PDB file of C-alpha atoms and ligand atoms in Angstrom:
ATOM      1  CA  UNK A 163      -0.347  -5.172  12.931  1.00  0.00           C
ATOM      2  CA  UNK A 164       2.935  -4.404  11.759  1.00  0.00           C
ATOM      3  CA  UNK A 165       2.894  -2.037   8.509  1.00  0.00           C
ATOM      4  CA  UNK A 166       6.045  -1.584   6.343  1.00  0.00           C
ATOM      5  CA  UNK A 167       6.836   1.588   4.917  1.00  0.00           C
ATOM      6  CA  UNK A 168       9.113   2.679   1.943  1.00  0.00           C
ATOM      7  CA  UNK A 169       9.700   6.360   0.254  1.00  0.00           C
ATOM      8  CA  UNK A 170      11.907   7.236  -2.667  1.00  0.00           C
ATOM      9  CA  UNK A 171      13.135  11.050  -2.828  1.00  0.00           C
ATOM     10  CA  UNK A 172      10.143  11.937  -3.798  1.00  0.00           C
ATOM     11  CA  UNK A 173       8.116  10.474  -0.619  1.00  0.00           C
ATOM     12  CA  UNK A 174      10.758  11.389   1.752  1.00  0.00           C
ATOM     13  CA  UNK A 175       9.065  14.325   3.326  1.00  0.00           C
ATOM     14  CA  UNK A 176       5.892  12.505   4.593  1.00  0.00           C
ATOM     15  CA  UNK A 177       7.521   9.523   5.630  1.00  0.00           C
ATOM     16  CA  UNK A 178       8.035  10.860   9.229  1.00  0.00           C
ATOM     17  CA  UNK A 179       4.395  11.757   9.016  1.00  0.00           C
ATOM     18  CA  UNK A 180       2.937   8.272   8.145  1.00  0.00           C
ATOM     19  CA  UNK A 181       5.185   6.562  10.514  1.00  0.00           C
ATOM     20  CA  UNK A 182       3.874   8.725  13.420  1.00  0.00           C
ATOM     21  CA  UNK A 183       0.570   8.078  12.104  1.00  0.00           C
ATOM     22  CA  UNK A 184       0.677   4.212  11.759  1.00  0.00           C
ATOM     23  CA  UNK A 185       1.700   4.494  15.574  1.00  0.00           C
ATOM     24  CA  UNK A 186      -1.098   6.817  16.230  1.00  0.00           C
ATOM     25  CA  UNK A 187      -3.568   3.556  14.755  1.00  0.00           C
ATOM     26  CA  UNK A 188      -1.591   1.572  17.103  1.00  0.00           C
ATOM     27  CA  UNK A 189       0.231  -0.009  15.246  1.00  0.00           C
ATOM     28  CA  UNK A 190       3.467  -0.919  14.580  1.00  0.00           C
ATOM     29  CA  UNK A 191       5.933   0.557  11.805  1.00  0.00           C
ATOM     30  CA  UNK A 192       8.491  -0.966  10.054  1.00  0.00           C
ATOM     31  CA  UNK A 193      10.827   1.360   8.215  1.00  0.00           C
ATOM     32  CA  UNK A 194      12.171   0.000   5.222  1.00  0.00           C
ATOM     33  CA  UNK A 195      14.072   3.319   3.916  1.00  0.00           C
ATOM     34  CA  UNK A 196      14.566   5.276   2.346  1.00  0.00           C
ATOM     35  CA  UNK A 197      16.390   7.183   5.238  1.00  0.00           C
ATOM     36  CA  UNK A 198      17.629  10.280   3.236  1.00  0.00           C
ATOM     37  CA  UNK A 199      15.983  12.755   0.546  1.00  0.00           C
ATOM     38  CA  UNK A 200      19.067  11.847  -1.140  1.00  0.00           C
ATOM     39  CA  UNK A 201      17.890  10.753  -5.033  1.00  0.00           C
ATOM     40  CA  UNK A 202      16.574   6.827  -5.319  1.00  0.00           C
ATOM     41  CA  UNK A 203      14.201   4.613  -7.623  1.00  0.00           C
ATOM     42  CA  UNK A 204      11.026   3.945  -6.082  1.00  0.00           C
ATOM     43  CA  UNK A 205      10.563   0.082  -7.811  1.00  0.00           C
ATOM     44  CA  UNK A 206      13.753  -0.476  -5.228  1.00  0.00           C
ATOM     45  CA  UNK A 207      11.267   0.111  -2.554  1.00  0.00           C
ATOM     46  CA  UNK A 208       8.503  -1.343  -3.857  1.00  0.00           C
ATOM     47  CA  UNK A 209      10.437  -4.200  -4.015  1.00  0.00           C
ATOM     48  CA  UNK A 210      11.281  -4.101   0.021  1.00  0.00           C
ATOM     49  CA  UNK A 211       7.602  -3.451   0.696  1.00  0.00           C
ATOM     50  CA  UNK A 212       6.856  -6.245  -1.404  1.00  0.00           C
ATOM     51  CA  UNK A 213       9.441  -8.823   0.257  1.00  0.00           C
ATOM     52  CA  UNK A 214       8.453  -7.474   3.231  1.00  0.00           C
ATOM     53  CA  UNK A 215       4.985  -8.411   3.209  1.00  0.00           C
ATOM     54  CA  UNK A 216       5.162 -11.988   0.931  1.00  0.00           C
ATOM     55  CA  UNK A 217       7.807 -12.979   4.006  1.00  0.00           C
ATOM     56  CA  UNK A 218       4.836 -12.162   6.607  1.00  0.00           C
ATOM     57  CA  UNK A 219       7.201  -9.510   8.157  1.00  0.00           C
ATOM     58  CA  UNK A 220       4.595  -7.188   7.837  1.00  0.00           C
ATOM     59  CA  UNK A 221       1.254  -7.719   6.730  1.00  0.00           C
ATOM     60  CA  UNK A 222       0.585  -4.557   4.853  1.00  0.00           C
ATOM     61  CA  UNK A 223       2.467  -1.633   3.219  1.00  0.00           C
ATOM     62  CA  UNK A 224       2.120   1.812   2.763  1.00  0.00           C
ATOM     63  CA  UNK A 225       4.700   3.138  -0.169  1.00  0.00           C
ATOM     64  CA  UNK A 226       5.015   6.923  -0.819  1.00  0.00           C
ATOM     65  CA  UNK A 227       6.899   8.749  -4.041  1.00  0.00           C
ATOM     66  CA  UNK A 228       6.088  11.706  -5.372  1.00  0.00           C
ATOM     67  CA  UNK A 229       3.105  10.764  -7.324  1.00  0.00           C
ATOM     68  CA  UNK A 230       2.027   7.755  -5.674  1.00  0.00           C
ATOM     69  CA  UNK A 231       1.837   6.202  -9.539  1.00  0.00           C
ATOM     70  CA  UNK A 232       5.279   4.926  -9.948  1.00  0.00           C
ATOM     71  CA  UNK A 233       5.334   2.998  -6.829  1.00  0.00           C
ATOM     72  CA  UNK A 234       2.021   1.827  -7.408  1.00  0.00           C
ATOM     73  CA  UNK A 235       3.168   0.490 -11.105  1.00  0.00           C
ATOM     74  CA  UNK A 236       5.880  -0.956  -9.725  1.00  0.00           C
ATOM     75  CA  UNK A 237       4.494  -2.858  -6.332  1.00  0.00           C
ATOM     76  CA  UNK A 238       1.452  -4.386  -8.643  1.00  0.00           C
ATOM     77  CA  UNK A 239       4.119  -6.192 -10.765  1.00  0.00           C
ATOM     78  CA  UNK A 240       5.311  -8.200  -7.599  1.00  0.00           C
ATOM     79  CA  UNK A 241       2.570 -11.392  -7.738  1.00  0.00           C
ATOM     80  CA  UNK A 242       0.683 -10.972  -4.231  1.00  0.00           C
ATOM     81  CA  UNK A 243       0.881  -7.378  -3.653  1.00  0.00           C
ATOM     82  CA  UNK A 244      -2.032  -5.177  -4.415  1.00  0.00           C
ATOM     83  CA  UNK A 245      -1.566  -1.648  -4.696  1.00  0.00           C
ATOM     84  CA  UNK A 246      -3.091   1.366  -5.447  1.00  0.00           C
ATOM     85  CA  UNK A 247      -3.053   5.150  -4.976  1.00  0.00           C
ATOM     86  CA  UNK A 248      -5.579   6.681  -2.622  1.00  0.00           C
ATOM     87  CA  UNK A 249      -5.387  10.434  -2.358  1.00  0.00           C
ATOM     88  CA  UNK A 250      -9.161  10.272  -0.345  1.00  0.00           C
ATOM     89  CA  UNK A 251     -10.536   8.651   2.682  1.00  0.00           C
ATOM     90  CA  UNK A 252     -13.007   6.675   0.772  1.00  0.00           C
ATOM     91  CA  UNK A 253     -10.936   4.743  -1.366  1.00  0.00           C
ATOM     92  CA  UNK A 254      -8.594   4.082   1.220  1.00  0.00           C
ATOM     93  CA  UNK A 255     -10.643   1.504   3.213  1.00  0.00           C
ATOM     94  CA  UNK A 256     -13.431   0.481   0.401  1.00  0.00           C
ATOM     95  CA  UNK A 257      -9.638  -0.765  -1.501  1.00  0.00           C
ATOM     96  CA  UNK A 258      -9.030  -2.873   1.172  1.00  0.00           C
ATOM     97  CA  UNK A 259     -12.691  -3.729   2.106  1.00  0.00           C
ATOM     98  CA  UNK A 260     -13.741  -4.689  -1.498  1.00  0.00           C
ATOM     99  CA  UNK A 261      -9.968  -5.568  -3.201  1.00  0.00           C
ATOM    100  CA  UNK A 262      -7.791  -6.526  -1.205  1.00  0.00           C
ATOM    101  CA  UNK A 263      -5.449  -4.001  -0.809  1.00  0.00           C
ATOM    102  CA  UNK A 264      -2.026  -5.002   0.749  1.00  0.00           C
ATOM    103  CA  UNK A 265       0.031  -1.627   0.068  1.00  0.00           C
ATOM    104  CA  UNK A 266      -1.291   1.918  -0.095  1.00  0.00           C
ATOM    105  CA  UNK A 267       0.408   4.033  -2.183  1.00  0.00           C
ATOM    106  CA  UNK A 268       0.779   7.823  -1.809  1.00  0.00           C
ATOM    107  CA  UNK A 269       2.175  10.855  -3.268  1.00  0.00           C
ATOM    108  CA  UNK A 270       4.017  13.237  -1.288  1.00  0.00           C
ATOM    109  CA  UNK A 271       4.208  16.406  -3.769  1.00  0.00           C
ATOM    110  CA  UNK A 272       0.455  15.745  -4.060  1.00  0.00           C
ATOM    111  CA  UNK A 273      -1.109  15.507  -0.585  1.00  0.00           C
ATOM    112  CA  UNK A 274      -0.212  17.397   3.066  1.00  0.00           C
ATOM    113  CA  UNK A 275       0.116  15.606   6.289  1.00  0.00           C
ATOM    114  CA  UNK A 276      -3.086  15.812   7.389  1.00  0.00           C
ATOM    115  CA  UNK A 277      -4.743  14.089   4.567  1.00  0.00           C
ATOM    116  CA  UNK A 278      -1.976  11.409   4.256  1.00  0.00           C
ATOM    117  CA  UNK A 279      -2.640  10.891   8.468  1.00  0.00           C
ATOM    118  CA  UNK A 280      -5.922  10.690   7.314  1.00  0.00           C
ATOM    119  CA  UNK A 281      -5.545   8.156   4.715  1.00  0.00           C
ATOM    120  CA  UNK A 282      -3.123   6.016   6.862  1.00  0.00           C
ATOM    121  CA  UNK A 283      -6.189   5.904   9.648  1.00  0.00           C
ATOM    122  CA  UNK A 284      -8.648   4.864   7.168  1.00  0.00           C
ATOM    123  CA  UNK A 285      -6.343   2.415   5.767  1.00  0.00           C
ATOM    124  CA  UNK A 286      -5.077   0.531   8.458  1.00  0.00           C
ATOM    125  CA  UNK A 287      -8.685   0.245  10.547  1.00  0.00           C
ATOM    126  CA  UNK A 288     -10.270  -0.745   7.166  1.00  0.00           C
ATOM    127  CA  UNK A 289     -10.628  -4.949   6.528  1.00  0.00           C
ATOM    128  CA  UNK A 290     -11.505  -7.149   3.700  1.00  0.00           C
ATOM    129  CA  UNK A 291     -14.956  -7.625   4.002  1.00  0.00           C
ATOM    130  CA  UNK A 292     -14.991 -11.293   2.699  1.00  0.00           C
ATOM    131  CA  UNK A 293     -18.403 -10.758   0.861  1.00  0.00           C
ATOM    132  CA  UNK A 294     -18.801 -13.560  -1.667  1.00  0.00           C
ATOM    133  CA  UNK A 295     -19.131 -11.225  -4.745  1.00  0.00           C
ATOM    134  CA  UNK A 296     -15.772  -8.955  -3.492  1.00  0.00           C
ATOM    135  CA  UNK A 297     -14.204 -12.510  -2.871  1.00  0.00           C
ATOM    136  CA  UNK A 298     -15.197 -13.191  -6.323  1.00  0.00           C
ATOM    137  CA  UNK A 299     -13.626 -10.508  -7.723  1.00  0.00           C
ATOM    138  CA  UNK A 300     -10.308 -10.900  -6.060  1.00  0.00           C
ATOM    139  CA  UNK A 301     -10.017 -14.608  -7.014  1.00  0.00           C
ATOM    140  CA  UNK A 302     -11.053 -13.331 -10.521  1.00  0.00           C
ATOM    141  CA  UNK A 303      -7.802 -11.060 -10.131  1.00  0.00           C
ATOM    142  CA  UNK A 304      -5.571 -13.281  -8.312  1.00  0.00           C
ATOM    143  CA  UNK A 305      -6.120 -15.438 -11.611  1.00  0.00           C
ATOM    144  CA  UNK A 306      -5.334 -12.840 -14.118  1.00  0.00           C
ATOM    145  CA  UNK A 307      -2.117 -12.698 -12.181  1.00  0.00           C
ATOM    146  CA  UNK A 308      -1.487 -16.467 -12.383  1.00  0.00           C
ATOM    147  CA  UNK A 309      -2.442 -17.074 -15.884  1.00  0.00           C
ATOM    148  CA  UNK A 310      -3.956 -14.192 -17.734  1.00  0.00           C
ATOM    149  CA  UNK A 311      -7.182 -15.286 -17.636  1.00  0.00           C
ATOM    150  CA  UNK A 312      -9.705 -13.869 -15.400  1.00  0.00           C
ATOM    151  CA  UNK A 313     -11.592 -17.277 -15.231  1.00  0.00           C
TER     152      UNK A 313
HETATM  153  C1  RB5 B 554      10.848  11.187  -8.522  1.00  0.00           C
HETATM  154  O1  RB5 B 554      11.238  12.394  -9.084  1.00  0.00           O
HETATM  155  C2  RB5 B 554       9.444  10.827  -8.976  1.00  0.00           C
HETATM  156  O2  RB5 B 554       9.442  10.585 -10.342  1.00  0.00           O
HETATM  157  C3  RB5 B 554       8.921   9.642  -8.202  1.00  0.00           C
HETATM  158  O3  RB5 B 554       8.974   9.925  -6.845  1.00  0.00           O
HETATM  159  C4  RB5 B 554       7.472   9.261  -8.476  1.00  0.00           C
HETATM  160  O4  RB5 B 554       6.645  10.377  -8.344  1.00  0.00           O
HETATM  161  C5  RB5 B 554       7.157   8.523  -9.671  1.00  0.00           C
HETATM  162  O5  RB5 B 554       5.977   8.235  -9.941  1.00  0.00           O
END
């Protein structure tokens, strides 16, 4: 699939990393910037990740800062895109598995290379399960997001 993948400043130093590893998955990056350490605000790319995917560009993100929690914050406010931060294997697929993840979100002053090539794996081979109580719970969300109201 093709994967889109953003960095502020602060996620600039992995984003070599997590490009080699979405290749290594086999499949197929789509750089989105940024494409210096140079300073920049992450909702910028979260934005582009967001566009990105709600185009059908790409069908899933992965969005690094230096935290991972700003550009989580900001890709969850974009209607469609469901983000979170997942510092360990686990989380990484059961997010998409159970929830729905569409973008990953990691922090590059919080994890090394290894573990985000980890994550990225685990990520990208992971797929929503389409259980009737985890399809529940996503409609449940997707409704929040329309009108407030989980039901
Ligand atoms: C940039 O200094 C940093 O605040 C940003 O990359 C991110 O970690 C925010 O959550």
């Amino acid at each position: 699939m093709r994967v889109a993948i953003a960095c502020d400043h602060g996620g600039f130093p992995l984003k070599t990393a997590i490009i080699a590893a979405v290749e290594a998955a086999g499949h197929q990056p789509v750089d989105l910037g940024a494409f210096s350490a140079e300073s920049s605000d992450y909702p910028d790319f979260a934005e582009k990740i967001g566009r990105s995917i709600l185009s059908g560009e790409t069908e899933r993100g992965i969005l690094v800062c230096g935290s991972g929690a700003g550009a989580c914050i900001a890709a969850n406010k974009i209607r469609g895109i469901y983000a979170s931060v997942c510092h360990d294997t686990y989380s990484a697929h059961q997010a998409v598995e159970h929830d729905a993840m569409n973008v990953l979100c990691l922090g590059a002053r919080v994890i090394g290379v290894e573990l985000a090539r980890e994550l990225v794996a685990a990520y990208l081979a992971a797929q929503f399960s389409n259980e009737e109580r985890h399809a529940r719970r996503v409609g449940k969300v997707r409704r929040i997001e329309e009108t407030g109201n989980p039901s």
